[in-house]
Amino acid sequence: MLQSRVTSGKIAEIEVRIADDRKGKGVFAKQRFRKNDVIFREKPIVCAQFLWNEYYKYSACDHCMKSLETAEEMARRLSAISSLVLPYPQCCEVKKDEHVSCPACQTQYCSTKCKEDAEKLYHRVLCMGQHPADPEHPIAKLQDIWRNMHFPPETASIMLIAKMIAKIKQAPDKSEAVAAFSQFRRATVNEEADITHKLLGEEFQGDIDMLLPFLNEALKEETVSHWFTSEGIRSLFALIGTNGQGVGTSSLSVYVHNCDALDLNTDDRQRLDLFIDQLYVDIEKESGSFLNCEGSALYSLQSCCNHSCVPNAEVTFPDNDAAVSVMALQDIQENEEICISYLGECDIGRSRHSRQKILRENYLFNCNCMKCQSQCDDADVTSDEDEEEMEEDSN
């Protein structure tokens, strides 16, 4: 049974074992779970904010990705309305007085605990020693090259790889640290080319080698010397592509959720709802759909959960940080496999052909879940959304 950094729930209630030859490992229930039960909670082995997200002033804790702006600050930035005042400020949970930063590079954290954990695990290696960072520092160059070769929306982060390496460099037992990353599903050589192509785009396929000199200069670690080659870095991007989980945090969404829970009279409720509706209209006009502090993370247990187009569980982030909860969407019986959806809310409603296309390009497998089997005789045509995108691309 796989051990993990489970923060609540009992690890004895689930186990990781081989699901079948096709899927490999899976997570199985060792007891019955009711709908809405939290099956397990887990902190990431490593997580990192997307560089473009950070560049555009989405302020997040460098260790746990908790949003550092107050709800009002975030709303003002996203809407570009500097005079905006949010009602019911008590609904904002951000505690600015608890925020701390690295005294050298000014990397920000939501708490002293996060700062201490980061320093212990990886930040001593990644600290660039001054603020603003010297643009000639190898890590600063690494970030600049990545931003210029992988524009938004990002699908991976070079800093996730940097933190993986830094954790190994700082680890008292480097073999144990390497083992933490060796557990993840590996793609074949051909599959790695496919997933790297998807992550970086065809026009950037050759540019990945530009990262290597700066990665070597900044973070060279003999324990994982094979990572510092062209094939090695592609393998790391493939690992992230096939195992990574997107993370999004927002102090504004927490504020709105808390506003929804307020006990208000009818008139006050109507005024508040109209205010929030208009706020999101203003935000959509200014910032589009990019509302959250966004990044990616690797988890021991969550990464073992297989996909289904009719999942019996879902991934949530109840604490507005990178700690993940897997929650039952329906009653789950003992020995039943716990499956989540790798697809977004919109994508899971698309045609079988469209779903399979997305899963092949991003996760390198063909889905054989109950829903896909029931639709196997459907015509191999994409959903209307995909057809519209194809028409736009051809124009």
C-alpha atoms as a printed R data frame, in Angstrom:
    type eleno elety resid chain resno       x      y       z
1   ATOM     1    CA   MET     A     1   0.000  0.000   0.000
2   ATOM     2    CA   LEU     A     2   1.281  3.443  -0.965
3   ATOM     3    CA   GLN     A     3   2.012  5.819   1.887
4   ATOM     4    CA   SER     A     4   1.252  9.496   1.374
5   ATOM     5    CA   ARG     A     5   1.131 12.890   3.037
6   ATOM     6    CA   VAL     A     6  -2.534 12.452   3.883
7   ATOM     7    CA   THR     A     7  -3.660 15.303   6.125
8   ATOM     8    CA   SER     A     8  -7.080 14.033   7.141
9   ATOM     9    CA   GLY     A     9  -9.102 10.914   6.668
10  ATOM    10    CA   LYS     A    10  -7.592  7.515   7.388
11  ATOM    11    CA   ILE     A    11  -5.149  6.063   4.930
12  ATOM    12    CA   ALA     A    12  -6.291  2.615   6.106
13  ATOM    13    CA   GLU     A    13  -9.601  3.330   4.349
14  ATOM    14    CA   ILE     A    14  -8.017  3.211   0.880
15  ATOM    15    CA   GLU     A    15  -5.229  1.335  -0.857
16  ATOM    16    CA   VAL     A    16  -3.262  1.571  -4.081
17  ATOM    17    CA   ARG     A    17  -2.975 -1.615  -6.092
18  ATOM    18    CA   ILE     A    18  -2.831 -2.746  -9.703
19  ATOM    19    CA   ALA     A    19  -6.169 -2.045 -11.366
20  ATOM    20    CA   ASP     A    20  -5.434 -4.034 -14.530
21  ATOM    21    CA   ASP     A    21  -2.697 -4.459 -17.122
22  ATOM    22    CA   ARG     A    22  -4.059 -1.578 -19.189
23  ATOM    23    CA   LYS     A    23  -4.515  1.047 -16.461
24  ATOM    24    CA   GLY     A    24  -1.740  0.001 -14.086
25  ATOM    25    CA   LYS     A    25  -2.203  1.317 -10.537
26  ATOM    26    CA   GLY     A    26  -5.511  2.487  -9.134
27  ATOM    27    CA   VAL     A    27  -6.971  3.639  -5.821
28  ATOM    28    CA   PHE     A    28  -9.523  1.324  -4.185
29  ATOM    29    CA   ALA     A    29 -11.883  1.740  -1.254
30  ATOM    30    CA   LYS     A    30 -11.319 -0.540   1.742
31  ATOM    31    CA   GLN     A    31 -14.623  0.499   3.268
32  ATOM    32    CA   ARG     A    32 -17.903  2.019   2.135
33  ATOM    33    CA   PHE     A    33 -18.016  5.754   1.454
34  ATOM    34    CA   ARG     A    34 -21.215  7.793   1.345
35  ATOM    35    CA   LYS     A    35 -21.893 10.532  -1.197
36  ATOM    36    CA   ASN     A    36 -20.045 13.742  -0.223
37  ATOM    37    CA   ASP     A    37 -17.631 11.900   2.083
38  ATOM    38    CA   VAL     A    38 -14.038 13.092   1.899
39  ATOM    39    CA   ILE     A    39 -12.167  9.941   0.884
40  ATOM    40    CA   PHE     A    40  -8.734 11.423   1.530
41  ATOM    41    CA   ARG     A    41  -6.887 14.721   1.730
42  ATOM    42    CA   GLU     A    42  -3.325 15.153   0.582
43  ATOM    43    CA   LYS     A    43  -0.634 17.808   0.392
44  ATOM    44    CA   PRO     A    44   1.435 17.940  -2.784
45  ATOM    45    CA   ILE     A    45   4.942 16.580  -3.035
46  ATOM    46    CA   VAL     A    46   5.677 19.759  -4.946
47  ATOM    47    CA   CYS     A    47   3.630 22.588  -6.466
48  ATOM    48    CA   ALA     A    48   4.418 25.768  -8.372
49  ATOM    49    CA   GLN     A    49   2.541 28.775  -9.672
50  ATOM    50    CA   PHE     A    50   2.606 29.348 -13.427
51  ATOM    51    CA   LEU     A    51   5.163 32.006 -14.319
52  ATOM    52    CA   TRP     A    52   2.834 34.070 -16.504
53  ATOM    53    CA   ASN     A    53   0.192 33.938 -13.785
54  ATOM    54    CA   GLU     A    54   2.719 35.338 -11.315
55  ATOM    55    CA   TYR     A    55   3.953 37.889 -13.861
56  ATOM    56    CA   TYR     A    56   0.435 39.335 -14.180
57  ATOM    57    CA   LYS     A    57   0.292 40.010 -10.405
58  ATOM    58    CA   TYR     A    58  -1.664 36.968  -9.266
59  ATOM    59    CA   SER     A    59  -0.093 36.866  -5.824
60  ATOM    60    CA   ALA     A    60   0.148 33.420  -4.220
61  ATOM    61    CA   CYS     A    61   2.117 31.779  -1.423
62  ATOM    62    CA   ASP     A    62   5.197 30.210  -2.980
63  ATOM    63    CA   HIS     A    63   4.780 27.068  -0.879
64  ATOM    64    CA   CYS     A    64   1.049 26.291  -0.697
65  ATOM    65    CA   MET     A    65  -0.334 28.589  -3.452
66  ATOM    66    CA   LYS     A    66  -2.856 30.227  -1.139
67  ATOM    67    CA   SER     A    67  -3.995 33.554  -2.587
68  ATOM    68    CA   LEU     A    68  -2.233 36.459  -0.835
69  ATOM    69    CA   GLU     A    69  -4.385 39.362  -2.051
70  ATOM    70    CA   THR     A    70  -7.433 40.362  -0.088
71  ATOM    71    CA   ALA     A    71 -10.688 39.776  -1.941
72  ATOM    72    CA   GLU     A    72 -10.979 43.530  -2.481
73  ATOM    73    CA   GLU     A    73  -7.439 43.806  -3.860
74  ATOM    74    CA   MET     A    74  -8.075 40.912  -6.218
75  ATOM    75    CA   ALA     A    75 -11.427 42.347  -7.333
76  ATOM    76    CA   ARG     A    76  -9.870 45.755  -8.010
77  ATOM    77    CA   ARG     A    77  -7.054 44.252 -10.065
78  ATOM    78    CA   LEU     A    78  -9.250 41.895 -12.085
79  ATOM    79    CA   SER     A    79 -11.890 44.527 -12.806
80  ATOM    80    CA   ALA     A    80  -9.440 47.454 -13.188
81  ATOM    81    CA   ILE     A    81 -11.706 49.492 -10.877
82  ATOM    82    CA   SER     A    82  -9.294 50.974  -8.346
83  ATOM    83    CA   SER     A    83 -12.043 52.598  -6.241
84  ATOM    84    CA   LEU     A    84 -14.037 49.377  -5.804
85  ATOM    85    CA   VAL     A    85 -15.147 48.645  -2.245
86  ATOM    86    CA   LEU     A    86 -16.498 45.213  -1.356
87  ATOM    87    CA   PRO     A    87 -19.377 45.060   1.124
88  ATOM    88    CA   TYR     A    88 -19.206 42.679   4.091
89  ATOM    89    CA   PRO     A    89 -15.386 42.721   4.376
90  ATOM    90    CA   GLN     A    90 -15.634 40.128   7.155
91  ATOM    91    CA   CYS     A    91 -16.257 37.546   4.414
92  ATOM    92    CA   CYS     A    92 -12.636 37.843   3.262
93  ATOM    93    CA   GLU     A    93 -10.426 35.252   4.976
94  ATOM    94    CA   VAL     A    94  -7.000 36.611   3.965
95  ATOM    95    CA   LYS     A    95  -4.840 37.451   6.995
96  ATOM    96    CA   LYS     A    96  -2.293 39.935   5.722
97  ATOM    97    CA   ASP     A    97  -0.683 40.320   9.148
98  ATOM    98    CA   GLU     A    98   0.428 36.670   8.983
99  ATOM    99    CA   HIS     A    99   2.186 37.024   5.618
100 ATOM   100    CA   VAL     A   100   5.982 36.815   5.609
101 ATOM   101    CA   SER     A   101   8.707 36.846   2.982
102 ATOM   102    CA   CYS     A   102  12.241 35.612   2.448
103 ATOM   103    CA   PRO     A   103  14.510 38.399   3.773
104 ATOM   104    CA   ALA     A   104  16.857 37.978   0.793
105 ATOM   105    CA   CYS     A   105  14.736 37.526  -2.337
106 ATOM   106    CA   GLN     A   106  11.350 38.639  -0.915
107 ATOM   107    CA   THR     A   107   9.546 35.474  -2.038
108 ATOM   108    CA   GLN     A   108   6.163 35.652  -0.315
109 ATOM   109    CA   TYR     A   109   4.441 33.161   1.955
110 ATOM   110    CA   CYS     A   110   1.059 33.110   3.646
111 ATOM   111    CA   SER     A   111   2.530 32.155   7.027
112 ATOM   112    CA   THR     A   112   5.732 31.571   8.941
113 ATOM   113    CA   LYS     A   113   5.010 27.834   8.755
114 ATOM   114    CA   CYS     A   114   4.994 27.879   4.944
115 ATOM   115    CA   LYS     A   115   8.194 29.947   4.864
116 ATOM   116    CA   GLU     A   116   9.957 27.537   7.233
117 ATOM   117    CA   ASP     A   117   8.753 24.487   5.290
118 ATOM   118    CA   ALA     A   118   9.921 25.999   1.999
119 ATOM   119    CA   GLU     A   119  13.348 26.824   3.418
120 ATOM   120    CA   LYS     A   120  13.685 23.323   4.813
121 ATOM   121    CA   LEU     A   121  12.589 21.566   1.603
122 ATOM   122    CA   TYR     A   122  13.833 23.588  -1.407
123 ATOM   123    CA   HIS     A   123  14.052 27.372  -1.083
124 ATOM   124    CA   ARG     A   124  17.691 27.547   0.018
125 ATOM   125    CA   VAL     A   125  18.599 26.236  -3.441
126 ATOM   126    CA   LEU     A   126  16.157 28.454  -5.334
127 ATOM   127    CA   CYS     A   127  16.685 31.724  -3.421
128 ATOM   128    CA   MET     A   128  18.236 34.244  -5.811
129 ATOM   129    CA   GLY     A   129  19.556 36.359  -2.939
130 ATOM   130    CA   GLN     A   130  18.300 39.811  -3.864
131 ATOM   131    CA   HIS     A   131  15.148 41.658  -4.847
132 ATOM   132    CA   PRO     A   132  14.495 42.367  -7.601
133 ATOM   133    CA   ALA     A   133  16.315 39.309  -8.885
134 ATOM   134    CA   ASP     A   134  19.454 39.792 -10.951
135 ATOM   135    CA   PRO     A   135  18.246 39.208 -14.537
136 ATOM   136    CA   GLU     A   136  21.560 37.425 -15.238
137 ATOM   137    CA   HIS     A   137  20.986 34.875 -12.466
138 ATOM   138    CA   PRO     A   138  20.632 31.398 -14.061
139 ATOM   139    CA   ILE     A   139  17.214 30.832 -12.467
140 ATOM   140    CA   ALA     A   140  16.001 34.265 -13.640
141 ATOM   141    CA   LYS     A   141  17.201 33.434 -17.165
142 ATOM   142    CA   LEU     A   142  15.487 30.057 -16.969
143 ATOM   143    CA   GLN     A   143  12.216 31.758 -16.075
144 ATOM   144    CA   ASP     A   144  12.595 34.380 -18.795
145 ATOM   145    CA   ILE     A   145  13.256 31.772 -21.495
146 ATOM   146    CA   TRP     A   146  10.261 29.708 -20.362
147 ATOM   147    CA   ARG     A   147   7.921 32.723 -20.441
148 ATOM   148    CA   ASN     A   148   9.046 33.575 -23.961
149 ATOM   149    CA   MET     A   149   8.601 30.045 -25.309
150 ATOM   150    CA   HIS     A   150   5.369 29.048 -23.559
151 ATOM   151    CA   PHE     A   151   2.744 31.761 -23.553
152 ATOM   152    CA   PRO     A   152  -0.550 31.580 -21.599
153 ATOM   153    CA   PRO     A   153  -2.469 29.488 -20.986
154 ATOM   154    CA   GLU     A   154   0.395 27.532 -19.436
155 ATOM   155    CA   THR     A   155   0.116 23.773 -19.075
156 ATOM   156    CA   ALA     A   156   3.271 23.180 -17.026
157 ATOM   157    CA   SER     A   157   5.883 25.209 -15.224
158 ATOM   158    CA   ILE     A   158   9.663 25.075 -15.395
159 ATOM   159    CA   MET     A   159   9.570 26.032 -11.717
160 ATOM   160    CA   LEU     A   160   7.795 22.782 -10.870
161 ATOM   161    CA   ILE     A   161  10.827 20.982 -12.305
162 ATOM   162    CA   ALA     A   162  13.138 23.410 -10.489
163 ATOM   163    CA   LYS     A   163  11.452 22.618  -7.173
164 ATOM   164    CA   MET     A   164  11.689 18.881  -7.856
165 ATOM   165    CA   ILE     A   165  15.444 19.217  -8.360
166 ATOM   166    CA   ALA     A   166  15.866 21.607  -5.415
167 ATOM   167    CA   LYS     A   167  14.080 19.166  -3.098
168 ATOM   168    CA   ILE     A   168  16.537 16.455  -4.103
169 ATOM   169    CA   LYS     A   169  19.530 18.780  -3.647
170 ATOM   170    CA   GLN     A   170  18.406 19.769  -0.131
171 ATOM   171    CA   ALA     A   171  17.184 16.341   0.989
172 ATOM   172    CA   PRO     A   172  19.118 14.654   3.846
173 ATOM   173    CA   ASP     A   173  18.453 11.353   2.050
174 ATOM   174    CA   LYS     A   174  18.649 12.036  -1.681
175 ATOM   175    CA   SER     A   175  17.698  8.483  -2.667
176 ATOM   176    CA   GLU     A   176  14.462  8.851  -0.711
177 ATOM   177    CA   ALA     A   177  13.739 12.168  -2.431
178 ATOM   178    CA   VAL     A   178  14.360 10.636  -5.858
179 ATOM   179    CA   ALA     A   179  12.049  7.725  -4.985
180 ATOM   180    CA   ALA     A   180   9.218 10.199  -4.310
181 ATOM   181    CA   PHE     A   181   9.306 11.191  -7.993
182 ATOM   182    CA   SER     A   182  10.068  7.711  -9.321
183 ATOM   183    CA   GLN     A   183   6.601  6.492  -8.275
184 ATOM   184    CA   PHE     A   184   4.805  8.419 -11.017
185 ATOM   185    CA   ARG     A   185   3.542  6.812 -14.194
186 ATOM   186    CA   ARG     A   186   6.124  6.993 -16.944
187 ATOM   187    CA   ALA     A   187   5.383  7.473 -20.618
188 ATOM   188    CA   THR     A   188   7.141  5.502 -23.329
189 ATOM   189    CA   VAL     A   189   9.732  7.225 -25.547
190 ATOM   190    CA   ASN     A   190   7.164  7.766 -28.315
191 ATOM   191    CA   GLU     A   191   4.561  8.950 -25.839
192 ATOM   192    CA   GLU     A   192   6.998 11.446 -24.332
193 ATOM   193    CA   ALA     A   193   7.420 13.062 -27.729
194 ATOM   194    CA   ASP     A   194   3.626 13.333 -28.027
195 ATOM   195    CA   ILE     A   195   3.085 14.853 -24.596
196 ATOM   196    CA   THR     A   196   5.997 17.268 -24.927
197 ATOM   197    CA   HIS     A   197   4.595 18.314 -28.298
198 ATOM   198    CA   LYS     A   198   1.251 18.975 -26.623
199 ATOM   199    CA   LEU     A   199   2.790 20.882 -23.714
200 ATOM   200    CA   LEU     A   200   4.978 23.199 -25.743
201 ATOM   201    CA   GLY     A   201   3.329 23.305 -29.135
202 ATOM   202    CA   GLU     A   202   4.888 22.296 -32.427
203 ATOM   203    CA   GLU     A   203   6.565 25.647 -32.999
204 ATOM   204    CA   PHE     A   204   8.445 25.296 -29.689
205 ATOM   205    CA   GLN     A   205   9.466 21.654 -30.039
206 ATOM   206    CA   GLY     A   206  13.122 22.413 -30.713
207 ATOM   207    CA   ASP     A   207  13.327 25.285 -28.238
208 ATOM   208    CA   ILE     A   208  13.249 23.069 -25.188
209 ATOM   209    CA   ASP     A   209  17.020 22.526 -25.520
210 ATOM   210    CA   MET     A   210  17.451 26.255 -24.859
211 ATOM   211    CA   LEU     A   211  16.482 25.581 -21.250
212 ATOM   212    CA   LEU     A   212  19.225 23.028 -20.651
213 ATOM   213    CA   PRO     A   213  22.322 25.262 -20.217
214 ATOM   214    CA   PHE     A   214  20.545 27.396 -17.624
215 ATOM   215    CA   LEU     A   215  19.000 24.392 -15.885
216 ATOM   216    CA   ASN     A   216  22.472 22.856 -15.646
217 ATOM   217    CA   GLU     A   217  24.093 26.083 -14.455
218 ATOM   218    CA   ALA     A   218  21.461 26.784 -11.827
219 ATOM   219    CA   LEU     A   219  20.558 23.367 -10.479
220 ATOM   220    CA   LYS     A   220  22.893 20.595 -11.676
221 ATOM   221    CA   GLU     A   221  22.478 17.557  -9.411
222 ATOM   222    CA   GLU     A   222  24.504 14.408 -10.051
223 ATOM   223    CA   THR     A   223  21.950 12.213  -8.297
224 ATOM   224    CA   VAL     A   224  19.586 12.849 -11.220
225 ATOM   225    CA   SER     A   225  22.134 13.744 -13.899
226 ATOM   226    CA   HIS     A   226  19.928 12.038 -16.514
227 ATOM   227    CA   TRP     A   227  17.348 14.805 -15.995
228 ATOM   228    CA   PHE     A   228  19.838 17.371 -17.341
229 ATOM   229    CA   THR     A   229  19.799 16.068 -20.902
230 ATOM   230    CA   SER     A   230  17.490 16.763 -23.823
231 ATOM   231    CA   GLU     A   231  15.751 13.421 -23.348
232 ATOM   232    CA   GLY     A   232  15.670 13.870 -19.584
233 ATOM   233    CA   ILE     A   233  13.918 17.242 -19.564
234 ATOM   234    CA   ARG     A   234  11.383 15.986 -22.101
235 ATOM   235    CA   SER     A   235  10.788 13.042 -19.803
236 ATOM   236    CA   LEU     A   236  10.124 15.430 -16.907
237 ATOM   237    CA   PHE     A   237   7.588 17.391 -18.936
238 ATOM   238    CA   ALA     A   238   5.967 14.084 -19.888
239 ATOM   239    CA   LEU     A   239   5.836 13.102 -16.211
240 ATOM   240    CA   ILE     A   240   4.123 16.398 -15.345
241 ATOM   241    CA   GLY     A   241   1.779 16.100 -18.312
242 ATOM   242    CA   THR     A   242   0.623 12.622 -17.353
243 ATOM   243    CA   ASN     A   243   0.565 13.045 -13.562
244 ATOM   244    CA   GLY     A   244   0.207 16.754 -12.802
245 ATOM   245    CA   GLN     A   245  -2.913 18.255 -11.281
246 ATOM   246    CA   GLY     A   246  -3.913 21.846 -11.958
247 ATOM   247    CA   VAL     A   247  -4.344 24.057  -8.892
248 ATOM   248    CA   GLY     A   248  -6.327 27.275  -8.723
249 ATOM   249    CA   THR     A   249  -6.845 29.518  -5.688
250 ATOM   250    CA   SER     A   250  -8.761 32.755  -5.246
251 ATOM   251    CA   SER     A   251  -9.454 34.938  -2.233
252 ATOM   252    CA   LEU     A   252 -12.343 36.471  -4.208
253 ATOM   253    CA   SER     A   253 -14.093 33.130  -4.731
254 ATOM   254    CA   VAL     A   254 -13.818 32.422  -0.989
255 ATOM   255    CA   TYR     A   255 -15.291 35.855  -0.285
256 ATOM   256    CA   VAL     A   256 -18.230 35.223  -2.637
257 ATOM   257    CA   HIS     A   257 -18.827 31.784  -1.111
258 ATOM   258    CA   ASN     A   258 -18.908 33.336   2.372
259 ATOM   259    CA   CYS     A   259 -21.256 36.084   1.141
260 ATOM   260    CA   ASP     A   260 -23.624 33.389  -0.121
261 ATOM   261    CA   ALA     A   261 -23.757 31.979   3.406
262 ATOM   262    CA   LEU     A   262 -24.688 35.307   5.048
263 ATOM   263    CA   ASP     A   263 -28.065 35.487   6.768
264 ATOM   264    CA   LEU     A   264 -29.529 38.591   5.106
265 ATOM   265    CA   ASN     A   265 -32.988 40.027   4.652
266 ATOM   266    CA   THR     A   266 -34.504 39.902   1.178
267 ATOM   267    CA   ASP     A   267 -33.548 43.453   0.157
268 ATOM   268    CA   ASP     A   268 -29.935 43.157   1.346
269 ATOM   269    CA   ARG     A   269 -29.591 39.775  -0.349
270 ATOM   270    CA   GLN     A   270 -30.881 41.162  -3.629
271 ATOM   271    CA   ARG     A   271 -28.505 44.146  -3.478
272 ATOM   272    CA   LEU     A   272 -25.533 41.898  -2.694
273 ATOM   273    CA   ASP     A   273 -26.361 39.437  -5.484
274 ATOM   274    CA   LEU     A   274 -26.708 42.273  -8.011
275 ATOM   275    CA   PHE     A   275 -23.397 43.751  -6.855
276 ATOM   276    CA   ILE     A   276 -21.561 40.428  -7.250
277 ATOM   277    CA   ASP     A   277 -23.186 39.748 -10.622
278 ATOM   278    CA   GLN     A   278 -22.045 43.158 -11.909
279 ATOM   279    CA   LEU     A   279 -18.566 42.603 -10.453
280 ATOM   280    CA   TYR     A   280 -18.151 39.424 -12.470
281 ATOM   281    CA   VAL     A   281 -19.381 41.220 -15.604
282 ATOM   282    CA   ASP     A   282 -16.700 43.880 -15.053
283 ATOM   283    CA   ILE     A   283 -14.050 41.217 -14.395
284 ATOM   284    CA   GLU     A   284 -15.020 39.263 -17.514
285 ATOM   285    CA   LYS     A   285 -14.687 42.442 -19.577
286 ATOM   286    CA   GLU     A   286 -11.225 43.222 -18.197
287 ATOM   287    CA   SER     A   287  -9.612 39.868 -17.402
288 ATOM   288    CA   GLY     A   288 -11.664 37.240 -19.215
289 ATOM   289    CA   SER     A   289 -11.644 33.793 -17.647
290 ATOM   290    CA   PHE     A   290  -8.281 34.113 -15.887
291 ATOM   291    CA   LEU     A   291  -9.602 34.600 -12.363
292 ATOM   292    CA   ASN     A   292  -7.369 32.436 -10.165
293 ATOM   293    CA   CYS     A   293  -3.834 32.047  -8.963
294 ATOM   294    CA   GLU     A   294  -3.016 29.070 -11.167
295 ATOM   295    CA   GLY     A   295  -0.295 26.427 -11.109
296 ATOM   296    CA   SER     A   296   0.326 22.704 -11.108
297 ATOM   297    CA   ALA     A   297   1.239 20.081  -8.524
298 ATOM   298    CA   LEU     A   298   2.237 16.451  -8.096
299 ATOM   299    CA   TYR     A   299   0.466 14.252  -5.543
300 ATOM   300    CA   SER     A   300   1.288 10.707  -4.430
301 ATOM   301    CA   LEU     A   301  -2.241  9.351  -4.057
302 ATOM   302    CA   GLN     A   302  -4.267 11.618  -6.318
303 ATOM   303    CA   SER     A   303  -1.985 10.767  -9.251
304 ATOM   304    CA   CYS     A   304  -2.898  7.075  -8.783
305 ATOM   305    CA   CYS     A   305  -6.612  7.769  -9.242
306 ATOM   306    CA   ASN     A   306  -7.616  6.618 -12.712
307 ATOM   307    CA   HIS     A   307  -9.934  8.532 -15.022
308 ATOM   308    CA   SER     A   308 -13.559  7.809 -15.823
309 ATOM   309    CA   CYS     A   309 -15.995  9.852 -17.898
310 ATOM   310    CA   VAL     A   310 -18.554  8.876 -15.217
311 ATOM   311    CA   PRO     A   311 -16.413  9.426 -12.110
312 ATOM   312    CA   ASN     A   312 -17.510  8.389  -8.633
313 ATOM   313    CA   ALA     A   313 -15.245 10.996  -6.980
314 ATOM   314    CA   GLU     A   314 -13.949 14.486  -7.658
315 ATOM   315    CA   VAL     A   315 -10.925 16.602  -6.812
316 ATOM   316    CA   THR     A   316 -11.552 19.722  -4.711
317 ATOM   317    CA   PHE     A   317  -9.426 22.334  -2.928
318 ATOM   318    CA   PRO     A   318 -11.506 23.222   0.145
319 ATOM   319    CA   ASP     A   319  -8.824 25.248   1.928
320 ATOM   320    CA   ASN     A   320  -8.078 27.491  -1.039
321 ATOM   321    CA   ASP     A   321  -4.521 26.171  -1.229
322 ATOM   322    CA   ALA     A   322  -2.724 23.245  -2.845
323 ATOM   323    CA   ALA     A   323  -3.999 20.655  -0.351
324 ATOM   324    CA   VAL     A   324  -6.286 18.410  -2.403
325 ATOM   325    CA   SER     A   325  -9.412 16.586  -1.247
326 ATOM   326    CA   VAL     A   326 -10.927 13.674  -3.145
327 ATOM   327    CA   MET     A   327 -14.666 13.580  -2.387
328 ATOM   328    CA   ALA     A   328 -17.240 10.907  -3.216
329 ATOM   329    CA   LEU     A   329 -19.800 11.949  -5.833
330 ATOM   330    CA   GLN     A   330 -21.935  8.904  -5.025
331 ATOM   331    CA   ASP     A   331 -21.930  5.979  -2.625
332 ATOM   332    CA   ILE     A   332 -18.777  3.890  -3.110
333 ATOM   333    CA   GLN     A   333 -18.664  0.256  -2.027
334 ATOM   334    CA   GLU     A   334 -15.796 -1.632  -0.417
335 ATOM   335    CA   ASN     A   335 -13.219 -2.800  -3.049
336 ATOM   336    CA   GLU     A   336 -14.662 -0.403  -5.645
337 ATOM   337    CA   GLU     A   337 -12.112  1.616  -7.609
338 ATOM   338    CA   ILE     A   338 -12.121  5.351  -6.908
339 ATOM   339    CA   CYS     A   339 -12.114  7.199 -10.234
340 ATOM   340    CA   ILE     A   340 -11.973 10.910 -10.961
341 ATOM   341    CA   SER     A   341 -12.346 12.819 -14.224
342 ATOM   342    CA   TYR     A   342  -9.238 14.211 -15.875
343 ATOM   343    CA   LEU     A   343 -11.506 16.336 -18.058
344 ATOM   344    CA   GLY     A   344 -12.841 19.752 -17.245
345 ATOM   345    CA   GLU     A   345 -16.515 20.432 -16.622
346 ATOM   346    CA   CYS     A   346 -17.107 21.471 -20.238
347 ATOM   347    CA   ASP     A   347 -15.015 18.728 -21.839
348 ATOM   348    CA   ILE     A   348 -16.641 15.835 -20.010
349 ATOM   349    CA   GLY     A   349 -19.949 16.661 -21.725
350 ATOM   350    CA   ARG     A   350 -18.483 16.450 -25.231
351 ATOM   351    CA   SER     A   351 -18.773 13.538 -27.635
352 ATOM   352    CA   ARG     A   352 -16.884 10.288 -27.075
353 ATOM   353    CA   HIS     A   353 -14.592 11.135 -29.985
354 ATOM   354    CA   SER     A   354 -13.799 14.553 -28.504
355 ATOM   355    CA   ARG     A   355 -13.179 13.152 -25.020
356 ATOM   356    CA   GLN     A   356 -10.864 10.457 -26.380
357 ATOM   357    CA   LYS     A   357  -8.952 13.051 -28.417
358 ATOM   358    CA   ILE     A   358  -8.344 15.248 -25.352
359 ATOM   359    CA   LEU     A   359  -7.301 12.285 -23.190
360 ATOM   360    CA   ARG     A   360  -4.897 10.937 -25.827
361 ATOM   361    CA   GLU     A   361  -3.251 14.319 -26.349
362 ATOM   362    CA   ASN     A   362  -2.924 15.159 -22.655
363 ATOM   363    CA   TYR     A   363  -2.739 11.836 -20.809
364 ATOM   364    CA   LEU     A   364  -1.694  9.347 -23.499
365 ATOM   365    CA   PHE     A   365  -4.432  6.757 -23.195
366 ATOM   366    CA   ASN     A   366  -7.737  5.717 -24.700
367 ATOM   367    CA   CYS     A   367 -10.549  5.662 -22.170
368 ATOM   368    CA   ASN     A   368 -12.497  2.429 -21.807
369 ATOM   369    CA   CYS     A   369 -14.860  3.497 -19.038
370 ATOM   370    CA   MET     A   370 -18.514  2.476 -18.891
371 ATOM   371    CA   LYS     A   371 -19.653  5.629 -20.706
372 ATOM   372    CA   CYS     A   372 -17.094  5.260 -23.497
373 ATOM   373    CA   GLN     A   373 -17.954  1.585 -23.949
374 ATOM   374    CA   SER     A   374 -21.657  2.411 -24.220
375 ATOM   375    CA   GLN     A   375 -20.855  4.998 -26.921
376 ATOM   376    CA   CYS     A   376 -18.309  2.911 -28.834
377 ATOM   377    CA   ASP     A   377 -20.659  2.596 -31.836
378 ATOM   378    CA   ASP     A   378 -21.139  6.377 -32.049
379 ATOM   379    CA   ALA     A   379 -19.765  8.050 -35.157
380 ATOM   380    CA   ASP     A   380 -16.194  9.318 -34.799
381 ATOM   381    CA   VAL     A   381 -17.138 12.952 -35.025
382 ATOM   382    CA   THR     A   382 -16.164 15.750 -32.732
383 ATOM   383    CA   SER     A   383 -18.552 17.810 -30.666
384 ATOM   384    CA   ASP     A   384 -19.950 21.043 -32.032
385 ATOM   385    CA   GLU     A   385 -17.415 22.996 -29.958
386 ATOM   386    CA   ASP     A   386 -14.505 21.200 -31.619
387 ATOM   387    CA   GLU     A   387 -15.983 21.642 -35.083
388 ATOM   388    CA   GLU     A   388 -16.324 25.375 -34.455
389 ATOM   389    CA   GLU     A   389 -12.705 25.549 -33.289
390 ATOM   390    CA   MET     A   390 -11.556 23.696 -36.393
391 ATOM   391    CA   GLU     A   391 -13.499 26.133 -38.616
392 ATOM   392    CA   GLU     A   392 -11.911 29.101 -36.798
393 ATOM   393    CA   ASP     A   393  -8.427 27.612 -37.232
394 ATOM   394    CA   SER     A   394  -8.996 27.152 -40.961
395 ATOM   395    CA   ASN     A   395 -10.132 30.754 -41.486
